[in-house]
PDB file of C-alpha atoms and ligand atoms in Angstrom:
ATOM      1  CA  MET A1079       8.622   7.531  18.852  1.00  0.00           C
ATOM      2  CA  PHE A1080       8.783   3.771  18.461  1.00  0.00           C
ATOM      3  CA  THR A1081      11.279   0.991  18.992  1.00  0.00           C
ATOM      4  CA  SER A1082      13.834   1.354  16.263  1.00  0.00           C
ATOM      5  CA  ILE A1083      13.158  -0.718  13.023  1.00  0.00           C
ATOM      6  CA  ASN A1084      16.644   0.262  11.945  1.00  0.00           C
ATOM      7  CA  ARG A1085      18.249  -2.380   9.526  1.00  0.00           C
ATOM      8  CA  HIS A1086      15.068  -4.064   8.891  1.00  0.00           C
ATOM      9  CA  SER A1087      14.651  -5.409   5.286  1.00  0.00           C
ATOM     10  CA  VAL A1088      11.631  -3.960   3.686  1.00  0.00           C
ATOM     11  CA  ILE A1089       9.937  -4.554   0.302  1.00  0.00           C
ATOM     12  CA  VAL A1090       7.550  -1.790  -1.113  1.00  0.00           C
ATOM     13  CA  THR A1091       5.587  -2.523  -4.197  1.00  0.00           C
ATOM     14  CA  GLY A1092       4.287   0.264  -6.406  1.00  0.00           C
ATOM     15  CA  ALA A1093       7.074   2.489  -4.922  1.00  0.00           C
ATOM     16  CA  GLY A1094       8.143   4.274  -8.062  1.00  0.00           C
ATOM     17  CA  LYS A1095       5.813   7.046  -7.235  1.00  0.00           C
ATOM     18  CA  GLY A1096       2.946   8.241  -5.163  1.00  0.00           C
ATOM     19  CA  ILE A1097       2.117   6.583  -1.725  1.00  0.00           C
ATOM     20  CA  GLY A1098       4.685   3.715  -2.283  1.00  0.00           C
ATOM     21  CA  ARG A1099       7.480   6.237  -2.908  1.00  0.00           C
ATOM     22  CA  GLY A1100       6.366   7.945   0.352  1.00  0.00           C
ATOM     23  CA  ILE A1101       6.501   4.725   2.243  1.00  0.00           C
ATOM     24  CA  ALA A1102       9.919   3.747   0.861  1.00  0.00           C
ATOM     25  CA  LEU A1103      11.405   7.192   1.758  1.00  0.00           C
ATOM     26  CA  ARG A1104      10.111   7.158   5.186  1.00  0.00           C
ATOM     27  CA  PHE A1105      11.374   3.605   5.944  1.00  0.00           C
ATOM     28  CA  GLY A1106      14.559   4.772   4.332  1.00  0.00           C
ATOM     29  CA  LEU A1107      14.835   7.571   7.044  1.00  0.00           C
ATOM     30  CA  GLU A1108      14.439   4.967   9.760  1.00  0.00           C
ATOM     31  CA  GLY A1109      17.506   3.177   8.650  1.00  0.00           C
ATOM     32  CA  CYS A1110      15.642   0.088   6.773  1.00  0.00           C
ATOM     33  CA  LYS A1111      17.150  -1.677   3.792  1.00  0.00           C
ATOM     34  CA  LEU A1112      14.676  -1.027   0.998  1.00  0.00           C
ATOM     35  CA  LEU A1113      13.732  -3.003  -2.125  1.00  0.00           C
ATOM     36  CA  VAL A1114      12.085  -0.442  -4.274  1.00  0.00           C
ATOM     37  CA  VAL A1115       9.629  -2.233  -6.648  1.00  0.00           C
ATOM     38  CA  SER A1116       7.590  -0.819  -9.460  1.00  0.00           C
ATOM     39  CA  ARG A1117       6.716  -2.026 -13.175  1.00  0.00           C
ATOM     40  CA  LYS A1118       9.109   0.562 -14.661  1.00  0.00           C
ATOM     41  CA  LEU A1119      12.707   0.352 -13.413  1.00  0.00           C
ATOM     42  CA  GLU A1120      13.361   4.175 -13.936  1.00  0.00           C
ATOM     43  CA  GLY A1121      10.802   5.061 -11.274  1.00  0.00           C
ATOM     44  CA  ALA A1122      12.098   2.623  -8.768  1.00  0.00           C
ATOM     45  CA  ALA A1123      15.696   3.548  -9.467  1.00  0.00           C
ATOM     46  CA  ALA A1124      15.027   7.116  -8.899  1.00  0.00           C
ATOM     47  CA  VAL A1125      13.556   6.414  -5.504  1.00  0.00           C
ATOM     48  CA  ALA A1126      16.422   4.101  -4.572  1.00  0.00           C
ATOM     49  CA  GLU A1127      18.792   6.886  -5.605  1.00  0.00           C
ATOM     50  CA  GLU A1128      16.952   9.307  -3.274  1.00  0.00           C
ATOM     51  CA  ILE A1129      17.107   6.930  -0.379  1.00  0.00           C
ATOM     52  CA  VAL A1130      20.791   6.246  -0.985  1.00  0.00           C
ATOM     53  CA  ALA A1131      21.539  10.011  -1.292  1.00  0.00           C
ATOM     54  CA  ALA A1132      20.083  10.550   2.049  1.00  0.00           C
ATOM     55  CA  GLY A1133      22.338   8.117   3.519  1.00  0.00           C
ATOM     56  CA  GLY A1134      20.212   4.963   3.249  1.00  0.00           C
ATOM     57  CA  THR A1135      20.293   1.522   1.722  1.00  0.00           C
ATOM     58  CA  ALA A1136      18.066   0.745  -1.286  1.00  0.00           C
ATOM     59  CA  GLN A1137      17.976  -1.253  -4.335  1.00  0.00           C
ATOM     60  CA  ALA A1138      15.471  -0.844  -7.360  1.00  0.00           C
ATOM     61  CA  PHE A1139      13.666  -3.850  -8.712  1.00  0.00           C
ATOM     62  CA  ALA A1140      11.430  -3.954 -11.691  1.00  0.00           C
ATOM     63  CA  ALA A1141       8.492  -6.293 -11.209  1.00  0.00           C
ATOM     64  CA  ASP A1142       4.854  -6.643 -12.145  1.00  0.00           C
ATOM     65  CA  VAL A1143       2.664  -7.646  -9.157  1.00  0.00           C
ATOM     66  CA  THR A1144       0.257  -9.643 -11.507  1.00  0.00           C
ATOM     67  CA  ARG A1145       2.984 -11.976 -12.378  1.00  0.00           C
ATOM     68  CA  GLN A1146       4.039 -14.729 -10.067  1.00  0.00           C
ATOM     69  CA  GLY A1147       7.372 -15.195 -11.406  1.00  0.00           C
ATOM     70  CA  ASP A1148       8.146 -11.481 -11.005  1.00  0.00           C
ATOM     71  CA  MET A1149       6.884 -11.709  -7.283  1.00  0.00           C
ATOM     72  CA  GLU A1150       9.088 -14.747  -6.588  1.00  0.00           C
ATOM     73  CA  ALA A1151      12.049 -13.019  -8.252  1.00  0.00           C
ATOM     74  CA  MET A1152      11.438  -9.949  -6.039  1.00  0.00           C
ATOM     75  CA  ALA A1153      11.490 -11.925  -2.841  1.00  0.00           C
ATOM     76  CA  ARG A1154      14.415 -13.943  -3.832  1.00  0.00           C
ATOM     77  CA  THR A1155      16.424 -10.599  -4.607  1.00  0.00           C
ATOM     78  CA  ALA A1156      15.385  -9.169  -1.246  1.00  0.00           C
ATOM     79  CA  VAL A1157      16.713 -12.149   0.672  1.00  0.00           C
ATOM     80  CA  GLU A1158      19.891 -12.231  -1.507  1.00  0.00           C
ATOM     81  CA  SER A1159      20.648  -8.640  -1.017  1.00  0.00           C
ATOM     82  CA  PHE A1160      19.387  -8.122   2.527  1.00  0.00           C
ATOM     83  CA  GLY A1161      19.205 -11.496   4.149  1.00  0.00           C
ATOM     84  CA  SER A1162      15.413 -11.546   4.990  1.00  0.00           C
ATOM     85  CA  ILE A1163      12.192  -9.836   4.388  1.00  0.00           C
ATOM     86  CA  ASP A1164      10.971  -8.406   7.580  1.00  0.00           C
ATOM     87  CA  ILE A1165       8.374  -6.077   6.149  1.00  0.00           C
ATOM     88  CA  LEU A1166       6.243  -6.156   2.944  1.00  0.00           C
ATOM     89  CA  CYS A1167       4.144  -3.127   2.029  1.00  0.00           C
ATOM     90  CA  ALA A1168       1.888  -4.425  -0.643  1.00  0.00           C
ATOM     91  CA  ASN A1169       0.982  -1.083  -2.119  1.00  0.00           C
ATOM     92  CA  ALA A1170       0.889  -1.433  -6.021  1.00  0.00           C
ATOM     93  CA  GLY A1171      -2.480  -0.658  -7.338  1.00  0.00           C
ATOM     94  CA  ILE A1172      -4.471   1.088 -10.106  1.00  0.00           C
ATOM     95  CA  PHE A1173      -7.646   3.135  -9.974  1.00  0.00           C
ATOM     96  CA  PRO A1174      -9.052   3.723 -13.582  1.00  0.00           C
ATOM     97  CA  THR A1175     -12.675   4.620 -13.746  1.00  0.00           C
ATOM     98  CA  ALA A1176     -15.524   2.907 -15.614  1.00  0.00           C
ATOM     99  CA  THR A1177     -19.220   3.100 -14.903  1.00  0.00           C
ATOM    100  CA  LEU A1178     -21.240  -0.061 -15.025  1.00  0.00           C
ATOM    101  CA  GLY A1179     -22.658  -0.595 -18.528  1.00  0.00           C
ATOM    102  CA  ALA A1180     -19.487   0.779 -19.992  1.00  0.00           C
ATOM    103  CA  MET A1181     -17.140  -1.363 -17.902  1.00  0.00           C
ATOM    104  CA  THR A1182     -15.732  -4.207 -19.950  1.00  0.00           C
ATOM    105  CA  GLU A1183     -14.714  -7.796 -18.670  1.00  0.00           C
ATOM    106  CA  ALA A1184     -11.083  -6.696 -19.382  1.00  0.00           C
ATOM    107  CA  ASP A1185     -11.386  -3.428 -17.369  1.00  0.00           C
ATOM    108  CA  PHE A1186     -12.647  -5.532 -14.420  1.00  0.00           C
ATOM    109  CA  ASP A1187      -9.971  -8.102 -14.683  1.00  0.00           C
ATOM    110  CA  VAL A1188      -7.182  -5.732 -14.888  1.00  0.00           C
ATOM    111  CA  VAL A1189      -8.202  -3.900 -11.635  1.00  0.00           C
ATOM    112  CA  ILE A1190      -8.809  -7.203  -9.590  1.00  0.00           C
ATOM    113  CA  GLY A1191      -5.720  -8.692 -11.211  1.00  0.00           C
ATOM    114  CA  THR A1192      -3.546  -5.781 -10.083  1.00  0.00           C
ATOM    115  CA  ASN A1193      -5.074  -4.790  -6.740  1.00  0.00           C
ATOM    116  CA  LEU A1194      -6.318  -8.036  -5.353  1.00  0.00           C
ATOM    117  CA  LYS A1195      -4.511 -10.947  -7.113  1.00  0.00           C
ATOM    118  CA  GLY A1196      -1.416  -8.642  -6.934  1.00  0.00           C
ATOM    119  CA  THR A1197      -1.763  -8.566  -3.184  1.00  0.00           C
ATOM    120  CA  PHE A1198      -1.976 -12.359  -2.933  1.00  0.00           C
ATOM    121  CA  LEU A1199       0.920 -13.040  -5.363  1.00  0.00           C
ATOM    122  CA  SER A1200       3.231 -10.382  -3.303  1.00  0.00           C
ATOM    123  CA  VAL A1201       2.288 -11.780   0.104  1.00  0.00           C
ATOM    124  CA  SER A1202       2.656 -15.403  -1.066  1.00  0.00           C
ATOM    125  CA  ALA A1203       6.195 -14.840  -2.543  1.00  0.00           C
ATOM    126  CA  CYS A1204       7.369 -13.216   0.765  1.00  0.00           C
ATOM    127  CA  LEU A1205       6.100 -16.001   2.990  1.00  0.00           C
ATOM    128  CA  PRO A1206       8.763 -18.530   2.950  1.00  0.00           C
ATOM    129  CA  ALA A1207      11.331 -15.994   4.145  1.00  0.00           C
ATOM    130  CA  MET A1208       9.011 -14.561   6.699  1.00  0.00           C
ATOM    131  CA  LYS A1209       8.028 -18.002   8.023  1.00  0.00           C
ATOM    132  CA  ALA A1210      11.720 -19.048   8.146  1.00  0.00           C
ATOM    133  CA  LYS A1211      12.502 -16.105  10.344  1.00  0.00           C
ATOM    134  CA  ARG A1212       9.156 -16.495  12.196  1.00  0.00           C
ATOM    135  CA  PHE A1213       8.755 -12.764  11.902  1.00  0.00           C
ATOM    136  CA  GLY A1214       7.030 -10.489   9.471  1.00  0.00           C
ATOM    137  CA  ARG A1215       4.863  -7.277   9.140  1.00  0.00           C
ATOM    138  CA  ILE A1216       2.818  -7.256   5.999  1.00  0.00           C
ATOM    139  CA  ILE A1217       1.032  -3.903   5.309  1.00  0.00           C
ATOM    140  CA  LEU A1218      -1.558  -3.704   2.654  1.00  0.00           C
ATOM    141  CA  THR A1219      -2.589  -0.356   0.943  1.00  0.00           C
ATOM    142  CA  SER A1220      -6.376  -0.661   0.726  1.00  0.00           C
ATOM    143  CA  SER A1221      -8.794   2.372   0.397  1.00  0.00           C
ATOM    144  CA  ILE A1222     -11.639   3.921   2.129  1.00  0.00           C
ATOM    145  CA  THR A1223     -13.286   3.225  -1.403  1.00  0.00           C
ATOM    146  CA  GLY A1224     -14.873  -0.128  -1.301  1.00  0.00           C
ATOM    147  CA  PRO A1225     -14.434  -0.996   2.507  1.00  0.00           C
ATOM    148  CA  VAL A1226     -16.191   2.052   3.810  1.00  0.00           C
ATOM    149  CA  THR A1227     -17.458   4.318   0.708  1.00  0.00           C
ATOM    150  CA  GLY A1228     -18.444   4.046  -2.858  1.00  0.00           C
ATOM    151  CA  SER A1229     -17.720   6.362  -5.893  1.00  0.00           C
ATOM    152  CA  PRO A1230     -19.138   6.147  -9.366  1.00  0.00           C
ATOM    153  CA  GLY A1231     -16.739   4.520 -11.743  1.00  0.00           C
ATOM    154  CA  TRP A1232     -15.009   2.581  -9.206  1.00  0.00           C
ATOM    155  CA  SER A1233     -17.206  -0.624  -8.526  1.00  0.00           C
ATOM    156  CA  HIS A1234     -14.303  -2.798  -9.643  1.00  0.00           C
ATOM    157  CA  TYR A1235     -11.891  -0.743  -7.665  1.00  0.00           C
ATOM    158  CA  GLY A1236     -14.058  -0.751  -4.670  1.00  0.00           C
ATOM    159  CA  ALA A1237     -14.437  -4.520  -4.936  1.00  0.00           C
ATOM    160  CA  SER A1238     -10.649  -4.976  -5.087  1.00  0.00           C
ATOM    161  CA  LYS A1239     -10.025  -2.867  -2.113  1.00  0.00           C
ATOM    162  CA  ALA A1240     -12.672  -4.463   0.157  1.00  0.00           C
ATOM    163  CA  GLY A1241     -11.237  -7.892  -1.151  1.00  0.00           C
ATOM    164  CA  GLN A1242      -7.977  -7.080   0.211  1.00  0.00           C
ATOM    165  CA  LEU A1243      -9.587  -6.729   3.713  1.00  0.00           C
ATOM    166  CA  GLY A1244     -11.182 -10.191   3.265  1.00  0.00           C
ATOM    167  CA  PHE A1245      -7.940 -11.556   2.179  1.00  0.00           C
ATOM    168  CA  MET A1246      -6.204  -9.912   5.217  1.00  0.00           C
ATOM    169  CA  ARG A1247      -8.492 -11.242   7.939  1.00  0.00           C
ATOM    170  CA  THR A1248      -7.864 -15.004   7.060  1.00  0.00           C
ATOM    171  CA  ALA A1249      -4.059 -14.334   6.094  1.00  0.00           C
ATOM    172  CA  ALA A1250      -3.711 -12.735   9.566  1.00  0.00           C
ATOM    173  CA  ILE A1251      -5.278 -15.800  11.466  1.00  0.00           C
ATOM    174  CA  GLU A1252      -3.095 -18.332   9.290  1.00  0.00           C
ATOM    175  CA  LEU A1253       0.116 -16.263   9.813  1.00  0.00           C
ATOM    176  CA  ALA A1254      -0.141 -15.462  13.393  1.00  0.00           C
ATOM    177  CA  PRO A1255       1.509 -18.727  14.728  1.00  0.00           C
ATOM    178  CA  TYR A1256       4.496 -17.467  12.563  1.00  0.00           C
ATOM    179  CA  GLY A1257       4.895 -14.086  14.245  1.00  0.00           C
ATOM    180  CA  ILE A1258       3.738 -12.518  11.113  1.00  0.00           C
ATOM    181  CA  THR A1259       1.032  -9.643  11.350  1.00  0.00           C
ATOM    182  CA  VAL A1260      -1.081  -8.571   8.394  1.00  0.00           C
ATOM    183  CA  ASN A1261      -2.882  -5.209   8.679  1.00  0.00           C
ATOM    184  CA  ALA A1262      -4.259  -2.520   6.250  1.00  0.00           C
ATOM    185  CA  ILE A1263      -4.179   1.185   5.784  1.00  0.00           C
ATOM    186  CA  LEU A1264      -7.268   2.875   4.175  1.00  0.00           C
ATOM    187  CA  PRO A1265      -6.325   6.075   2.709  1.00  0.00           C
ATOM    188  CA  GLY A1266      -8.675   8.816   1.676  1.00  0.00           C
ATOM    189  CA  SER A1267      -7.699  11.179  -1.006  1.00  0.00           C
ATOM    190  CA  ILE A1268      -4.061  11.380  -0.979  1.00  0.00           C
ATOM    191  CA  ALA A1269      -2.133  13.884  -3.328  1.00  0.00           C
ATOM    192  CA  THR A1270      -0.234  11.630  -5.743  1.00  0.00           C
ATOM    193  CA  ASP A1271       0.359  11.542  -9.535  1.00  0.00           C
ATOM    194  CA  GLY A1272      -2.079   8.887  -9.842  1.00  0.00           C
ATOM    195  CA  LEU A1273      -4.807  10.965  -8.254  1.00  0.00           C
ATOM    196  CA  ALA A1274      -3.740  14.148 -10.211  1.00  0.00           C
ATOM    197  CA  GLU A1275      -4.765  12.238 -13.276  1.00  0.00           C
ATOM    198  CA  LEU A1276      -8.356  12.462 -12.354  1.00  0.00           C
ATOM    199  CA  GLY A1277      -8.243  16.184 -13.185  1.00  0.00           C
ATOM    200  CA  ASP A1278      -8.465  19.532 -11.355  1.00  0.00           C
ATOM    201  CA  ASP A1279     -12.174  19.589 -10.841  1.00  0.00           C
ATOM    202  CA  CYS A1280     -12.432  16.261  -9.275  1.00  0.00           C
ATOM    203  CA  ILE A1281      -9.411  17.098  -7.000  1.00  0.00           C
ATOM    204  CA  ARG A1282     -11.144  20.391  -5.922  1.00  0.00           C
ATOM    205  CA  LYS A1283     -14.375  18.476  -5.107  1.00  0.00           C
ATOM    206  CA  MET A1284     -12.366  15.799  -3.173  1.00  0.00           C
ATOM    207  CA  THR A1285     -10.462  18.417  -1.195  1.00  0.00           C
ATOM    208  CA  ALA A1286     -13.778  20.256  -0.272  1.00  0.00           C
ATOM    209  CA  SER A1287     -15.331  16.922   1.117  1.00  0.00           C
ATOM    210  CA  VAL A1288     -12.402  16.484   3.694  1.00  0.00           C
ATOM    211  CA  PRO A1289     -13.150  17.998   7.242  1.00  0.00           C
ATOM    212  CA  MET A1290      -9.459  18.811   7.334  1.00  0.00           C
ATOM    213  CA  ARG A1291      -9.830  20.753   4.042  1.00  0.00           C
ATOM    214  CA  ARG A1292      -6.738  19.192   2.572  1.00  0.00           C
ATOM    215  CA  LEU A1293      -5.796  16.102   0.745  1.00  0.00           C
ATOM    216  CA  GLY A1294      -3.657  13.610   2.523  1.00  0.00           C
ATOM    217  CA  SER A1295       0.076  13.541   1.992  1.00  0.00           C
ATOM    218  CA  VAL A1296       2.045  10.303   1.140  1.00  0.00           C
ATOM    219  CA  THR A1297       4.063  10.944   4.445  1.00  0.00           C
ATOM    220  CA  ASP A1298       0.449  10.785   6.289  1.00  0.00           C
ATOM    221  CA  VAL A1299       0.137   7.173   4.852  1.00  0.00           C
ATOM    222  CA  ALA A1300       3.651   6.247   5.460  1.00  0.00           C
ATOM    223  CA  ASN A1301       3.492   7.158   9.168  1.00  0.00           C
ATOM    224  CA  ALA A1302       0.526   4.791   9.485  1.00  0.00           C
ATOM    225  CA  ALA A1303       2.662   2.099   7.677  1.00  0.00           C
ATOM    226  CA  LEU A1304       5.562   2.905  10.183  1.00  0.00           C
ATOM    227  CA  PHE A1305       3.213   2.225  13.141  1.00  0.00           C
ATOM    228  CA  PHE A1306       2.060  -1.079  11.853  1.00  0.00           C
ATOM    229  CA  ALA A1307       5.635  -2.069  11.165  1.00  0.00           C
ATOM    230  CA  SER A1308       6.690  -1.242  14.759  1.00  0.00           C
ATOM    231  CA  ALA A1309       7.456  -3.378  17.643  1.00  0.00           C
ATOM    232  CA  GLU A1310       4.748  -1.646  19.442  1.00  0.00           C
ATOM    233  CA  ALA A1311       2.112  -3.021  16.945  1.00  0.00           C
ATOM    234  CA  ALA A1312       3.369  -6.501  17.355  1.00  0.00           C
ATOM    235  CA  TYR A1313      -0.086  -7.568  19.042  1.00  0.00           C
ATOM    236  CA  ILE A1314      -2.251  -5.891  16.393  1.00  0.00           C
ATOM    237  CA  THR A1315      -3.203  -8.009  13.334  1.00  0.00           C
ATOM    238  CA  GLY A1316      -5.971  -8.296  10.828  1.00  0.00           C
ATOM    239  CA  GLN A1317      -6.808  -4.667  11.440  1.00  0.00           C
ATOM    240  CA  SER A1318      -7.465  -1.690   9.264  1.00  0.00           C
ATOM    241  CA  LEU A1319      -6.500   2.133   9.900  1.00  0.00           C
ATOM    242  CA  VAL A1320      -8.362   4.901   8.043  1.00  0.00           C
ATOM    243  CA  VAL A1321      -6.019   7.873   7.082  1.00  0.00           C
ATOM    244  CA  ASP A1322      -8.251  10.377   5.569  1.00  0.00           C
ATOM    245  CA  GLY A1323      -8.478  13.705   7.494  1.00  0.00           C
ATOM    246  CA  GLY A1324     -11.973  12.882   8.513  1.00  0.00           C
ATOM    247  CA  GLN A1325     -13.227  12.242   4.958  1.00  0.00           C
ATOM    248  CA  ILE A1326     -15.661   9.464   5.684  1.00  0.00           C
ATOM    249  CA  LEU A1327     -17.254  11.225   8.656  1.00  0.00           C
ATOM    250  CA  PRO A1328     -19.702  13.941   7.218  1.00  0.00           C
ATOM    251  CA  GLU A1329     -23.376  12.703   7.015  1.00  0.00           C
ATOM    252  CA  SER A1330     -24.206  15.491   4.475  1.00  0.00           C
ATOM    253  CA  TYR A1331     -22.782  18.512   3.013  1.00  0.00           C
ATOM    254  CA  ALA A1332     -24.238  20.407   5.907  1.00  0.00           C
ATOM    255  CA  ALA A1333     -21.859  18.637   8.225  1.00  0.00           C
ATOM    256  CA  LEU A1334     -19.002  20.473   6.313  1.00  0.00           C
ATOM    257  CA  GLU A1335     -20.417  23.978   6.823  1.00  0.00           C
ATOM    258  CA  ASN A1336     -18.701  24.844   9.923  1.00  0.00           C
TER     259      ASN A1336
HETATM  260  P1  NAP B  75       0.188   6.055  -8.396  1.00  0.00           P
HETATM  261  O1  NAP B  75       0.678   7.488  -8.046  1.00  0.00           O
HETATM  262  O2  NAP B  75      -0.398   5.796  -9.615  1.00  0.00           O
HETATM  263  O3  NAP B  75       1.555   5.076  -8.134  1.00  0.00           O
HETATM  264  C1  NAP B  75       1.244   3.588  -8.466  1.00  0.00           C
HETATM  265  C2  NAP B  75       2.603   2.915  -8.393  1.00  0.00           C
HETATM  266  O4  NAP B  75       2.124   1.512  -8.478  1.00  0.00           O
HETATM  267  C3  NAP B  75       3.544   3.105  -9.429  1.00  0.00           C
HETATM  268  O5  NAP B  75       4.859   2.989  -8.760  1.00  0.00           O
HETATM  269  C4  NAP B  75       3.311   2.067 -10.361  1.00  0.00           C
HETATM  270  O6  NAP B  75       4.511   1.629 -11.100  1.00  0.00           O
HETATM  271  C5  NAP B  75       2.843   0.896  -9.510  1.00  0.00           C
HETATM  272  N1  NAP B  75       2.113  -0.179 -10.238  1.00  0.00           N
HETATM  273  C6  NAP B  75       1.015  -0.134 -10.775  1.00  0.00           C
HETATM  274  N2  NAP B  75       0.733  -1.240 -11.439  1.00  0.00           N
HETATM  275  C7  NAP B  75       1.627  -2.176 -11.005  1.00  0.00           C
HETATM  276  C8  NAP B  75       1.865  -3.489 -11.151  1.00  0.00           C
HETATM  277  N3  NAP B  75       0.995  -4.327 -11.813  1.00  0.00           N
HETATM  278  N4  NAP B  75       2.929  -4.067 -10.704  1.00  0.00           N
HETATM  279  C9  NAP B  75       3.804  -3.313  -9.993  1.00  0.00           C
HETATM  280  N5  NAP B  75       3.702  -1.962  -9.750  1.00  0.00           N
HETATM  281  C10 NAP B  75       2.491  -1.489 -10.259  1.00  0.00           C
HETATM  282  O7  NAP B  75      -0.653   5.520  -7.261  1.00  0.00           O
HETATM  283  P2  NAP B  75      -0.939   5.874  -5.747  1.00  0.00           P
HETATM  284  O8  NAP B  75      -1.995   6.942  -5.695  1.00  0.00           O
HETATM  285  O9  NAP B  75       0.339   6.138  -5.036  1.00  0.00           O
HETATM  286  O10 NAP B  75      -1.615   4.651  -5.054  1.00  0.00           O
HETATM  287  C11 NAP B  75      -1.009   3.643  -4.466  1.00  0.00           C
HETATM  288  C12 NAP B  75      -1.878   2.657  -3.647  1.00  0.00           C
HETATM  289  O11 NAP B  75      -2.635   3.455  -2.779  1.00  0.00           O
HETATM  290  C13 NAP B  75      -2.820   1.894  -4.654  1.00  0.00           C
HETATM  291  O12 NAP B  75      -2.948   0.723  -4.125  1.00  0.00           O
HETATM  292  C14 NAP B  75      -4.074   2.775  -4.539  1.00  0.00           C
HETATM  293  O13 NAP B  75      -5.318   2.006  -4.678  1.00  0.00           O
HETATM  294  C15 NAP B  75      -3.993   3.004  -3.046  1.00  0.00           C
HETATM  295  N6  NAP B  75      -4.784   4.418  -2.641  1.00  0.00           N
HETATM  296  C16 NAP B  75      -4.424   5.564  -3.174  1.00  0.00           C
HETATM  297  C17 NAP B  75      -5.207   6.683  -2.894  1.00  0.00           C
HETATM  298  C18 NAP B  75      -5.063   8.105  -3.414  1.00  0.00           C
HETATM  299  O14 NAP B  75      -5.871   9.027  -3.227  1.00  0.00           O
HETATM  300  N7  NAP B  75      -3.847   8.378  -4.031  1.00  0.00           N
HETATM  301  C19 NAP B  75      -6.443   6.447  -1.945  1.00  0.00           C
HETATM  302  C20 NAP B  75      -6.562   5.286  -1.427  1.00  0.00           C
HETATM  303  C21 NAP B  75      -5.757   4.231  -1.742  1.00  0.00           C
HETATM  304  P3  NAP B  75       4.791   2.157 -12.494  1.00  0.00           P
HETATM  305  O15 NAP B  75       4.722   3.588 -12.616  1.00  0.00           O
HETATM  306  O16 NAP B  75       6.072   1.477 -12.777  1.00  0.00           O
HETATM  307  O17 NAP B  75       3.792   1.445 -13.432  1.00  0.00           O
END
């Protein structure tokens, strides 16, 4: 479909499961060299093994996106192993719930620290290699929650995901002269382990609110990442793409009764 990104060096954070795993597998199928990153080595190692078993190139790396030293070591490892960093998918994120009144300062800090500061630290660590090559594709996993919608219990999460877009717009301007694009995917409700933890009742209601009447798959999101990584998207930067089966569209419940 697109110009090949075969042999591109790709880092995916939060790739031990869920959307990150889906992105890593998809880029693996395209012949990219993957650094599969998650906090726990086991998860990342299992995904890297899957890619290698399918004939691809992948290496696992354990790192916490909230730690600057970990992010610098991650970038160093990608360059040492694969020679460059062409694509960064800054995907690691958490979505615990707490309503205002019950939400503690620690609750707020851990969500902002992981989702927003983690984006800053992972992007910053990869910039020297991208700037040296005067090429880069940075793809953030944001969300519809925050930038477009709200949901009780997720004020901290929504702030972190909207914050990623504010970060992205200025980063896109600063990095454009270096041939680096920065774009974001805004997934709706995507079937992942993390989402399953919200419980069956919540999943059922989420599914019913989607015009396509299904949750998204990790491949739906990965395909959008592939587009932003492609040569065909070279002139697109600072933009966001909603991948949600129409979830943000209905004005009311009545709009879904067709
Ligand atoms: P998930 O199934 O819970 O997977 C999250 C991944 O992120 C895991 O590999 C986890 O690694 C990693 N991770 C978490 N904290 C980390 C940290 N501090 N440092 C490094 N890695 C860390 O989540 P998901 O549903 O795939 O979500 C992935 C991204 O998509 C998040 O940014 C989320 O906000 C966004 N998103 C998800 C949905 C959805 O419906 N699922 C919708 C919109 C946006 P370990 O297992 O090793 O801890």
